[in-house]
XYZ file of C-alpha atoms in Angstrom:
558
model
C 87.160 88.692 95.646
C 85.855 90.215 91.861
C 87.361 88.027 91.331
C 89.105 86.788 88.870
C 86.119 88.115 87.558
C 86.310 91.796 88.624
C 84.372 94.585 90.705
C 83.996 96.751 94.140
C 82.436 95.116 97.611
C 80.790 95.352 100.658
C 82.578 95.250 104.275
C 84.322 92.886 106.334
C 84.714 92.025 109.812
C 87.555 89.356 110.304
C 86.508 86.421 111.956
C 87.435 82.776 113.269
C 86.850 80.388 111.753
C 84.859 77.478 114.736
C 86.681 74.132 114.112
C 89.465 73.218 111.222
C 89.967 71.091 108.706
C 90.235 67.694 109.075
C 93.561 66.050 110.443
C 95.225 64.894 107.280
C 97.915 61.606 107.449
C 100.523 61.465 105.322
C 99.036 58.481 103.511
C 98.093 58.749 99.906
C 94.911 57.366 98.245
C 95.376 56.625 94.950
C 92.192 58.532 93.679
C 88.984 60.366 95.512
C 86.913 57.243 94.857
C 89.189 54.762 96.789
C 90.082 57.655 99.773
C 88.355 57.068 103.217
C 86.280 60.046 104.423
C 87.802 61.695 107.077
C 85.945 64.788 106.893
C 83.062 64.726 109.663
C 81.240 67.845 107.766
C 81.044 65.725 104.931
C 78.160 62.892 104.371
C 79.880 59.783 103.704
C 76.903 58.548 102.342
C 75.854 60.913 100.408
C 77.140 59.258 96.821
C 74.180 56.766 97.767
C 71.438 59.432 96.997
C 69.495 59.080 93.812
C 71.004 60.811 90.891
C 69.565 64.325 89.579
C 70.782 66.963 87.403
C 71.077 70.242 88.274
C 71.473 73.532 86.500
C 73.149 76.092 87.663
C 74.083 79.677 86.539
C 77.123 81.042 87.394
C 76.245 84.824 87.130
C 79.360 86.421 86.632
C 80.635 88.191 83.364
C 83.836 86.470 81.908
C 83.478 83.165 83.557
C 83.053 79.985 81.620
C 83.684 76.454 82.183
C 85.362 73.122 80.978
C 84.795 71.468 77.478
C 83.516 68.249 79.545
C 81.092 68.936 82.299
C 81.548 65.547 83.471
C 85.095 66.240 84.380
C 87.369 65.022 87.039
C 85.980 67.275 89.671
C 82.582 66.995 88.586
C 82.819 63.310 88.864
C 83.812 63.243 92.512
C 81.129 65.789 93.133
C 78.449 63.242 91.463
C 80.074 60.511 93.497
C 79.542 62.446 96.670
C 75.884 63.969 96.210
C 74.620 62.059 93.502
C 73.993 65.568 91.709
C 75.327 66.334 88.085
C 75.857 70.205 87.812
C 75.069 71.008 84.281
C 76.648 75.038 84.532
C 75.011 78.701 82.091
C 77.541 81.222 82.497
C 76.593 84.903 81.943
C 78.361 87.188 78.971
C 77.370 90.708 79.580
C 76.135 92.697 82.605
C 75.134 90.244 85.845
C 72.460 93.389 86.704
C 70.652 92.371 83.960
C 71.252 88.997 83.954
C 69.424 88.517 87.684
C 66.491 90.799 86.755
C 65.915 89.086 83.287
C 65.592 85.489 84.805
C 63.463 86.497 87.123
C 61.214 88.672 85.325
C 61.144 86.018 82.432
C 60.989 82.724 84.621
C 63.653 81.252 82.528
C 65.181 80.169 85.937
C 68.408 77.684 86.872
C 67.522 75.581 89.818
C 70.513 76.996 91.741
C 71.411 80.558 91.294
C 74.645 81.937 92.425
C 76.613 85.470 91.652
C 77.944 88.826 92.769
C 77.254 89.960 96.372
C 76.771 93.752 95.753
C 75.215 96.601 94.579
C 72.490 95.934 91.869
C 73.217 92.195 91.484
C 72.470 91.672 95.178
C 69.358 93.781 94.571
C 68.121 91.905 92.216
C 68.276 88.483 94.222
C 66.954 90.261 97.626
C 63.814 91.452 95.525
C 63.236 87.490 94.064
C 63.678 86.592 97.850
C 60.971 89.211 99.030
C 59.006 87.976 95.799
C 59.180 84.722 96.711
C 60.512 83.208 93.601
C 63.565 81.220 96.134
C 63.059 78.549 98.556
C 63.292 79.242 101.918
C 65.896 77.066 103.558
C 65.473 78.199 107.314
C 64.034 74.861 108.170
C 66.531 72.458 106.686
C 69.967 74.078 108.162
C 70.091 72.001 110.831
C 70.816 69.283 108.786
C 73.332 71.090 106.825
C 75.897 72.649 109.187
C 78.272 73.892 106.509
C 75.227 75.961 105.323
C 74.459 77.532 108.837
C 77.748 78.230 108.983
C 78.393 80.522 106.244
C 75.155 82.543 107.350
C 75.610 82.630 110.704
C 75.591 86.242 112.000
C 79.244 86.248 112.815
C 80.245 85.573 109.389
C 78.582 88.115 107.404
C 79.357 91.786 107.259
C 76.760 93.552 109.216
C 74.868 95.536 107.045
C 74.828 93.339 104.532
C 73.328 90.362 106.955
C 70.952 93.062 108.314
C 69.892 93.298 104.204
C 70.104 90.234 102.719
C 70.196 86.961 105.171
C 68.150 88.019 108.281
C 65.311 90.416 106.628
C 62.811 88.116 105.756
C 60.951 87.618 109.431
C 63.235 84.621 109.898
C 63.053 82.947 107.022
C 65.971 82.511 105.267
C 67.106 82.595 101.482
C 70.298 83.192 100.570
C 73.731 81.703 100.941
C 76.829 83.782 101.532
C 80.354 82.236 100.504
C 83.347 83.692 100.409
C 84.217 85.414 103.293
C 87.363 85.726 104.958
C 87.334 82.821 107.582
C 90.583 84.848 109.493
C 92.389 88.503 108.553
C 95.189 85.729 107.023
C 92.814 84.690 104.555
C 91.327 88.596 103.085
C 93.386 88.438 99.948
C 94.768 91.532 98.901
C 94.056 91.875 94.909
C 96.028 94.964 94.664
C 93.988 96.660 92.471
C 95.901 100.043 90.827
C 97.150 101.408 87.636
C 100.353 99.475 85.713
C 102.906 100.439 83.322
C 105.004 97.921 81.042
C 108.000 98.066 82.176
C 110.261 98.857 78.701
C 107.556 101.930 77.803
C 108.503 103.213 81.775
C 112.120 102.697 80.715
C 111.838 103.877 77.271
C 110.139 107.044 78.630
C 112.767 107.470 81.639
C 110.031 107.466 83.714
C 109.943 106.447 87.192
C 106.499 104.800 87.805
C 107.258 105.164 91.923
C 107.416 109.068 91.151
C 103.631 109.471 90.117
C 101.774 110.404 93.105
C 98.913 112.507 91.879
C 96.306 113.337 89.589
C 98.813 115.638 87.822
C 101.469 112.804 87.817
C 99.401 110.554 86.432
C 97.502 112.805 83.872
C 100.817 113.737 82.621
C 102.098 110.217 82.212
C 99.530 109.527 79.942
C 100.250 112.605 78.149
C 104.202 111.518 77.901
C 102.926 108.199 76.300
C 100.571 109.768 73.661
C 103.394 112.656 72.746
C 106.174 109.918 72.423
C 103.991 108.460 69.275
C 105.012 104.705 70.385
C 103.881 101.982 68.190
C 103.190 98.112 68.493
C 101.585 95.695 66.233
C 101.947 98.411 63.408
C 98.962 100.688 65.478
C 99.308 103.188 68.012
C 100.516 102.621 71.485
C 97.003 103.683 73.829
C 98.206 105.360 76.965
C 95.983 103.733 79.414
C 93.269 101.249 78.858
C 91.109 98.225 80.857
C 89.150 95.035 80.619
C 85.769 94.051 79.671
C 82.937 96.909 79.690
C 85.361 99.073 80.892
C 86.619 97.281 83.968
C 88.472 99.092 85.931
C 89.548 101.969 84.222
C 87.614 104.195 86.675
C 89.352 102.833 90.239
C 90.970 106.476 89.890
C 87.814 107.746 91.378
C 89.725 106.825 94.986
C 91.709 110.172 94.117
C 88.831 112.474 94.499
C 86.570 110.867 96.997
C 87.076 108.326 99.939
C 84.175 106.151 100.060
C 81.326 105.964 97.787
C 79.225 108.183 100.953
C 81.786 110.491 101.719
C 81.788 112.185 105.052
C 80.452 116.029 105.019
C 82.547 116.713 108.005
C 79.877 116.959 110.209
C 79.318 113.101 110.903
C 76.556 113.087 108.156
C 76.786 111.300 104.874
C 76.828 112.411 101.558
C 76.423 110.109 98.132
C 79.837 110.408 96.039
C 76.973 111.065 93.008
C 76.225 114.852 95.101
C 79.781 115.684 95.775
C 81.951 118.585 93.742
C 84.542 115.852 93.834
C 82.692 113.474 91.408
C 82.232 116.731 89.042
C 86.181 116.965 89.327
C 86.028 113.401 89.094
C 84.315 113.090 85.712
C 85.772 115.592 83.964
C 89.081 114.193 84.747
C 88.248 111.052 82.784
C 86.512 113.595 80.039
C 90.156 115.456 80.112
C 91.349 112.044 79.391
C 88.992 110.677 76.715
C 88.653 113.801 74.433
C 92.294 113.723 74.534
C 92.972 110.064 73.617
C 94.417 109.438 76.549
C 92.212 106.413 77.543
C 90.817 103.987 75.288
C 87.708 104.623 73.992
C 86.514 101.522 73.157
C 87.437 99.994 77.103
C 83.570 100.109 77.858
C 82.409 98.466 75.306
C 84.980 95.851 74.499
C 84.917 92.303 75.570
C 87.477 90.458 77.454
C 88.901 88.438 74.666
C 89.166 91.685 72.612
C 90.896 93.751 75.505
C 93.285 90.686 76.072
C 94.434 91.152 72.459
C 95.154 93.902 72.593
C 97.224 93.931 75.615
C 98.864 90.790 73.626
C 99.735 92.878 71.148
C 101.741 94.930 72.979
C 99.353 98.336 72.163
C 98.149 99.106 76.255
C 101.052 101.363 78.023
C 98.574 101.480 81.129
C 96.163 98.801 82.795
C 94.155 99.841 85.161
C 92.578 96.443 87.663
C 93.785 94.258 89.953
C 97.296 92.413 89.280
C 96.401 88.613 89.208
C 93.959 90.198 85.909
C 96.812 91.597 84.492
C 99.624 89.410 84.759
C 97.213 86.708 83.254
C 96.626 88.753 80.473
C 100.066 89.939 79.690
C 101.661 86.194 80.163
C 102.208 85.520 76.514
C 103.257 88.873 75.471
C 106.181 89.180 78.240
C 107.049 85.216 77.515
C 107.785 86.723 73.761
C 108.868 90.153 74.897
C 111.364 90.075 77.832
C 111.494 92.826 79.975
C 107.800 93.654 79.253
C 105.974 92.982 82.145
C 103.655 95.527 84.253
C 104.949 97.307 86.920
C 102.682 99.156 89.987
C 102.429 103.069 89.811
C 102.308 104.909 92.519
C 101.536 104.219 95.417
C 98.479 107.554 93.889
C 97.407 109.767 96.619
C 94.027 108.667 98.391
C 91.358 111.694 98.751
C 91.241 112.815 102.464
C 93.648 110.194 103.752
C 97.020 110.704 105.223
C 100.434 109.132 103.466
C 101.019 107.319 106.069
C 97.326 105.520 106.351
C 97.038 101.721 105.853
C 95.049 100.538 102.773
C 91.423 100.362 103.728
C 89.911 97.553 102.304
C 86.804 96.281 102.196
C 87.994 92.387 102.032
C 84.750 90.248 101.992
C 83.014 87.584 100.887
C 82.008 87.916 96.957
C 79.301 85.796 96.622
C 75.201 84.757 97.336
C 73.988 81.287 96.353
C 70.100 80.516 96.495
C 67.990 78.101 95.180
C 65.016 78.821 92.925
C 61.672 77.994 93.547
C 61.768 76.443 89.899
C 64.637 74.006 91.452
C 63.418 70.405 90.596
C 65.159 68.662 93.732
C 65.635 70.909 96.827
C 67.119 68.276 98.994
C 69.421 67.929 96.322
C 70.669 70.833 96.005
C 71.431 71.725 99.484
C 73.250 68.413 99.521
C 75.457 69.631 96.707
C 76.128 72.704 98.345
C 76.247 71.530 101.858
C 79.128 69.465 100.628
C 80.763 71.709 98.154
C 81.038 74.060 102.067
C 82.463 70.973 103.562
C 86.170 71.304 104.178
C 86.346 68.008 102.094
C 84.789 69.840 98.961
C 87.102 73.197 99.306
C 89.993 71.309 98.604
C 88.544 69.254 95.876
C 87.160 72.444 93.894
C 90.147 74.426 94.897
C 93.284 72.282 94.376
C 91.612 68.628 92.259
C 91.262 65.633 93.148
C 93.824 64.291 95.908
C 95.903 61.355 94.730
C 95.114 62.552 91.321
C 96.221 66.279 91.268
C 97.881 67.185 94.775
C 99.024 65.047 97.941
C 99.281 65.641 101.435
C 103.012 66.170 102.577
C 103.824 67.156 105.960
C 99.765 67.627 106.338
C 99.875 70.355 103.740
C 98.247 69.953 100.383
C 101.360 70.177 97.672
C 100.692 69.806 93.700
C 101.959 67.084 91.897
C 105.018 68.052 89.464
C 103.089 67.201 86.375
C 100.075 69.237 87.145
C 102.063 71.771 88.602
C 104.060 72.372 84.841
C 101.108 71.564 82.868
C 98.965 74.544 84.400
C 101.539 77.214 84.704
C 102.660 76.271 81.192
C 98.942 77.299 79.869
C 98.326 80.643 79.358
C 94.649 79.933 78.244
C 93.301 78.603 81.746
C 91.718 75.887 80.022
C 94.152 72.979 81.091
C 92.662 73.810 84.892
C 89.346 74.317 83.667
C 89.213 71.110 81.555
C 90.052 69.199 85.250
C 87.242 71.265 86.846
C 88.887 74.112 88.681
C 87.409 77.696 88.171
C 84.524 76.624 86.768
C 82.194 77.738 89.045
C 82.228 75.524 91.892
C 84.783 77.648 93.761
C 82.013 80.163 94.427
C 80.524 78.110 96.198
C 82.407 76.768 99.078
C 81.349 78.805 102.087
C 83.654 80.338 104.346
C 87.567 81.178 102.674
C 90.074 79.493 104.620
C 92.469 79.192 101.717
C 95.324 80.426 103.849
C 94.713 79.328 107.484
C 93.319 76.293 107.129
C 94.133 74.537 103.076
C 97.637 75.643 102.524
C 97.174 78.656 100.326
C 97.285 78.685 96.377
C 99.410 75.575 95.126
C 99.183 76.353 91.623
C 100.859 79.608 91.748
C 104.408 79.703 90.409
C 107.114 81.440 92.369
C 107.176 84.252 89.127
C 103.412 85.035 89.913
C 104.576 84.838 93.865
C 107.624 87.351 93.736
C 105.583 89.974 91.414
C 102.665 90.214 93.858
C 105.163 90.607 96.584
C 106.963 92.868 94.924
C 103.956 94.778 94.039
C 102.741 94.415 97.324
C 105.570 96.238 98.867
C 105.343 99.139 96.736
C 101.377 99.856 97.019
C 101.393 98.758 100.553
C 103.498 100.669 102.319
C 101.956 101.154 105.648
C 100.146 97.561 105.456
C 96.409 97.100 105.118
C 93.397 97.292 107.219
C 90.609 95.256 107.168
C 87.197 97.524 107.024
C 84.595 96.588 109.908
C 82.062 99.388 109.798
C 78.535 99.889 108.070
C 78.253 100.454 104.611
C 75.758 103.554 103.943
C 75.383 101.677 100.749
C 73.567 98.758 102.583
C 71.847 101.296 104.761
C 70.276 103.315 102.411
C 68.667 100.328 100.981
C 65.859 100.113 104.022
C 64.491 103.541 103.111
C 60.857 104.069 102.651
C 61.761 105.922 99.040
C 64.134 103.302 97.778
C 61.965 101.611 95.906
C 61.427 105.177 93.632
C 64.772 106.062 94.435
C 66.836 103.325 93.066
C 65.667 103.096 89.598
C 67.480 106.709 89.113
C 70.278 105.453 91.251
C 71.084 102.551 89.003
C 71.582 105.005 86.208
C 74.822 106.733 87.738
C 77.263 104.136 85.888
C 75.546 105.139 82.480
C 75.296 108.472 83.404
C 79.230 109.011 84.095
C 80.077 107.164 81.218
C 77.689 109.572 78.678
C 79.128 112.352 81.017
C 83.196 111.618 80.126
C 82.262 111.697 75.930
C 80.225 114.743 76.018
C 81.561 117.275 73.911
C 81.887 119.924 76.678
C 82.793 120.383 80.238
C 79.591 122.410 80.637
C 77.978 119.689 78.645
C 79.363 116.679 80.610
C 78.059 118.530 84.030
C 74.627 118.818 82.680
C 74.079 115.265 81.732
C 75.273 114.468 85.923
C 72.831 117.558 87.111
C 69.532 116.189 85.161
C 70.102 112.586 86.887
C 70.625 114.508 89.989
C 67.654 116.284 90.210
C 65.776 113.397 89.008
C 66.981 111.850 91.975
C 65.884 114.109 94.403
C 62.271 113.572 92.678
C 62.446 109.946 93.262
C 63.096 110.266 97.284
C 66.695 111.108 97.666
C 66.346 113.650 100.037
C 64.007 111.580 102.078
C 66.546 108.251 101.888
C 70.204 109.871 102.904
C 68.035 111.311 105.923
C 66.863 108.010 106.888
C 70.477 106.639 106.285
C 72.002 109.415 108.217
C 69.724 108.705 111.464
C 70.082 104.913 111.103
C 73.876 105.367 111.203
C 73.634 107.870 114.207
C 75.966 105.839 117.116
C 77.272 103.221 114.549
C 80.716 102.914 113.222
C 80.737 104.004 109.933
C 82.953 102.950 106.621
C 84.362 106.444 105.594
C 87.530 105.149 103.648
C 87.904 102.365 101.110
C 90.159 101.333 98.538
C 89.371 98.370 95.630
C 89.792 95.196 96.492
């Protein structure tokens, strides 16, 4: 996903789901405790294990939970497993957050978080460590867990990396993954304008196409001196830690290991188009057109501002946004965000499909501090079960939701009381998005649960309409190897990645230094460190690897 909680992925390959949900009647229990199990993935006996509380840490910046642990989802889950989840939630960066735990031994007994990039590091090196338990001999008893690992149903580079590379043993869970092409969901991540500035500024925000277009947006919302709240209107601003003010990057490069043209493979860090890249955003900063304070600021902080009417631009995906700007348009008719573009897309054709890399968001694993391993795969084993996707997804049936005409349909009073909260704590407080989501194995939201009943047609008819615009030409699904995942397996990464976990900082020092010449500098003196540390040596050894493969050379957020 990100998310609600936010970032870029891995691949995809689309696949079927083996077996469906349970047949569903009709017939309405009046709570989860009194309803029969008719879910043969589910252990109907498992609410007679001994009791045990677990904690868990939900590594992923933003989330949080309910003011009652022992909510109404919790309590069905306890019923079930005999487990208590007692949930840590991480504020700040989920890099950091995985290699602190680990490094200080201050560990949860289940660990679960972000499948990609440094967070997924950090859990393969624990694995390699041995600081997880190694499940490989207990997934026979647990077929929702085999399931979700099973080679089919993990991108192939990242199965290559993180489930089968421990000479069979096995230590991580992957959930989240697409169980068909119907359910990848499409976040449409881009840049917004509020509608009334658009208007106010006779600007069309179909018309801006390029970096030009879009540069000179900003500038027509800076020069028009706009004001809100008594402060300055900011042209274009983001989320937390600057989240994702920088998805313009898709502009100058296709794929974070662009192709040379040659069928080799270059890192977007060594390109001239991530000089162009950077200086853009420098253009833009030293020019107060973006906000300055967008990577430093925390969610709650960026939400009021956007509640106070002072962003003209967002830049992340649309579910983010319209959540955030709910109680300013419900006071400001006519306010809402509106898509841009569709922006141009470096090296692709107009007519292209989006590429997206639609995946599964998410690795689960238990720590070798866990006090009850059985447990714990008993939780999670039935949190996979089709039984516990519906209960963490859509509450408790009989309670929340019932089954009509063998679809899963919210109750009326639910229904109002949860669209009517712009907080998210009136789901929350029941036990939905807490956590538990993240942990329920293969998606099948769409083929196989009856999609999202808790969205209201408003939310609906904006993401359609968005959808339309952005997505001309329809999407595509990536299925190819990552070089990302590739370049892990190289004899210098352990020297090389150190330097290659500094790019982020890097560009961000790069886009407030004082000069262009200054700004280029700062990116060349991480670039030749780079090459010190076994770059050279690694995109060689990811080049060959990929020699005969299919290879991801276009991608777009998602």
């Amino acid at each position: 996903m990100r998310k609600l909680w936010s970032k870029g992925a891995y691949i995809v390959v689309a696949v079927t789901l083996a077996g469906s949900l349970a047949a569903c009647t009709d017939q309405e229990p009046t709570s989860s405790t009194t309803k029969k199990n008719t879910d043969d993935t589910a252990k109907p006996d498992a609410g007679a294990n001994k009791e045990v509380t677990l904690k868990v840490l939900h590594n992923w910046n933003g989330s949080s939970g309910a003011e009652n642990e022992m909510n109404a989802i919790s309590k069905v889950i306890k019923e079930k497993t005999g487990v208590t989840v007692q949930w840590s939630y991480t504020k700040g960066s989920e890099v950091e957050k995985v290699n602190t735990i680990f490094a200080t031994q201050d560990l949860p007994d289940i660990y679960t978080g972000p499948a990609w990039s440094g967070e997924l590091d950090g859990i393969v090196k624990a694995a390699t460590e041995g600081q997880l338990v190694d499940i490989s001999g207990k997934l026979a008893n647990y077929p929702n867990l085999a399931k979700e690992i099973a080679k089919e149903n993990v991108p192939p580079a990242l199965y290559e990396k993180a489930i089968d590379a421990y000479g069979g043993k096995k230590y991580l869970l992957y959930q989240g993954h697409p169980a068909t092409a119907e359910d990848g969901k499409d976040w449409l991540y881009g840049f917004y304008i509020r509608k009334d500035i658009a208007e106010k500024l006779n600007v069309d925000p179909q018309s801006v196409k390029t970096k030009s277009d879009l540069y000179n947006l900003f500038k027509k919302i800076k020069d028009a001196g706009l004001k809100e709240s008594g402060q300055p209107v900011i042209p274009f601003g983001g989320f937390h830690n600057g989240w994702a003010v920088n998805i313009g990057d898709t502009m100058f490069y296709s794929s974070s290991f662009p192709d040379k043209g040659d069928g080799t493979f270059e890192n977007y860090f060594f390109t001239k188009a991530y000089d162009e890249y950077t200086l853009y955003y420098r253009k833009l900063i030293s020019e107060g057109l973006l906000d300055p304070e967008a990577f430093t600021q925390t969610d709650p902080i960026a939400n009021e501002k956007v509640n106070q009417g002072r962003i003209a631009v967002l830049a992340a995906h649309y579910p983010a946004i319209l959540d955030a700007s709910k109680e300013y348009v419900k006071t400001h008719p006519g306010s809402s965000y509106v898509p841009i573009g569709p922006l141009e897309r470096a090296g692709a054709d107009a007519s292209r499909p989006a590429d997206l890399v639609i995946q599964g968001g998410n690795v689960t694993a238990i720590t070798k501090k866990c006090k009850d391993v059985d447990a714990a795969l008993r939780l999670l084993d039935y949190l996979a079960s089709d039984e516990g996707f519906r209960l963490v997804r859509y509450g408790v049936q009989g309670v929340h939701w019932d089954m009509q005409n063998g679809k899963p349909t919210a109750k009326k009073e639910w229904f109002d009381k949860f669209v009517n909260d712009n907080t998210g704590k009136a789901k929350k407080n029941e036990g939905i998005n807490i956590g538990f989501q993240s942990l329920t194995g293969l998606d099948r939201i769409n083929s196989k649960a009856g999609g999202d009943i808790w969205a209201d047609e408003g939310y609906l008819a904006d993401m359609e309409k968005a959808r339309k615009i952005l997505r001309p030409n329809g999407i595509k699904v990536i299925s190819a190897y990552n070089p990302a995942d590739v370049i892990t397996k190289a004899p210098t990464w352990e020297t090389l990645k150190p330097s290659m976990d500094k790019i982020n900082d890097v560009w961000k020092e790069a886009i407030f230094a004082k000069s262009d010449e200054a700004a280029l500098r700062v990116l060349n003196d991480l670039r030749n460190q780079m090459i010190k540390t076994g770059y050279n040596e690694a995109i060689k050894y990811t080049n060959d690897a990929l020699k005969g493969k299919e290879v991801l050379k276009f991608r777009m957020p998602n």
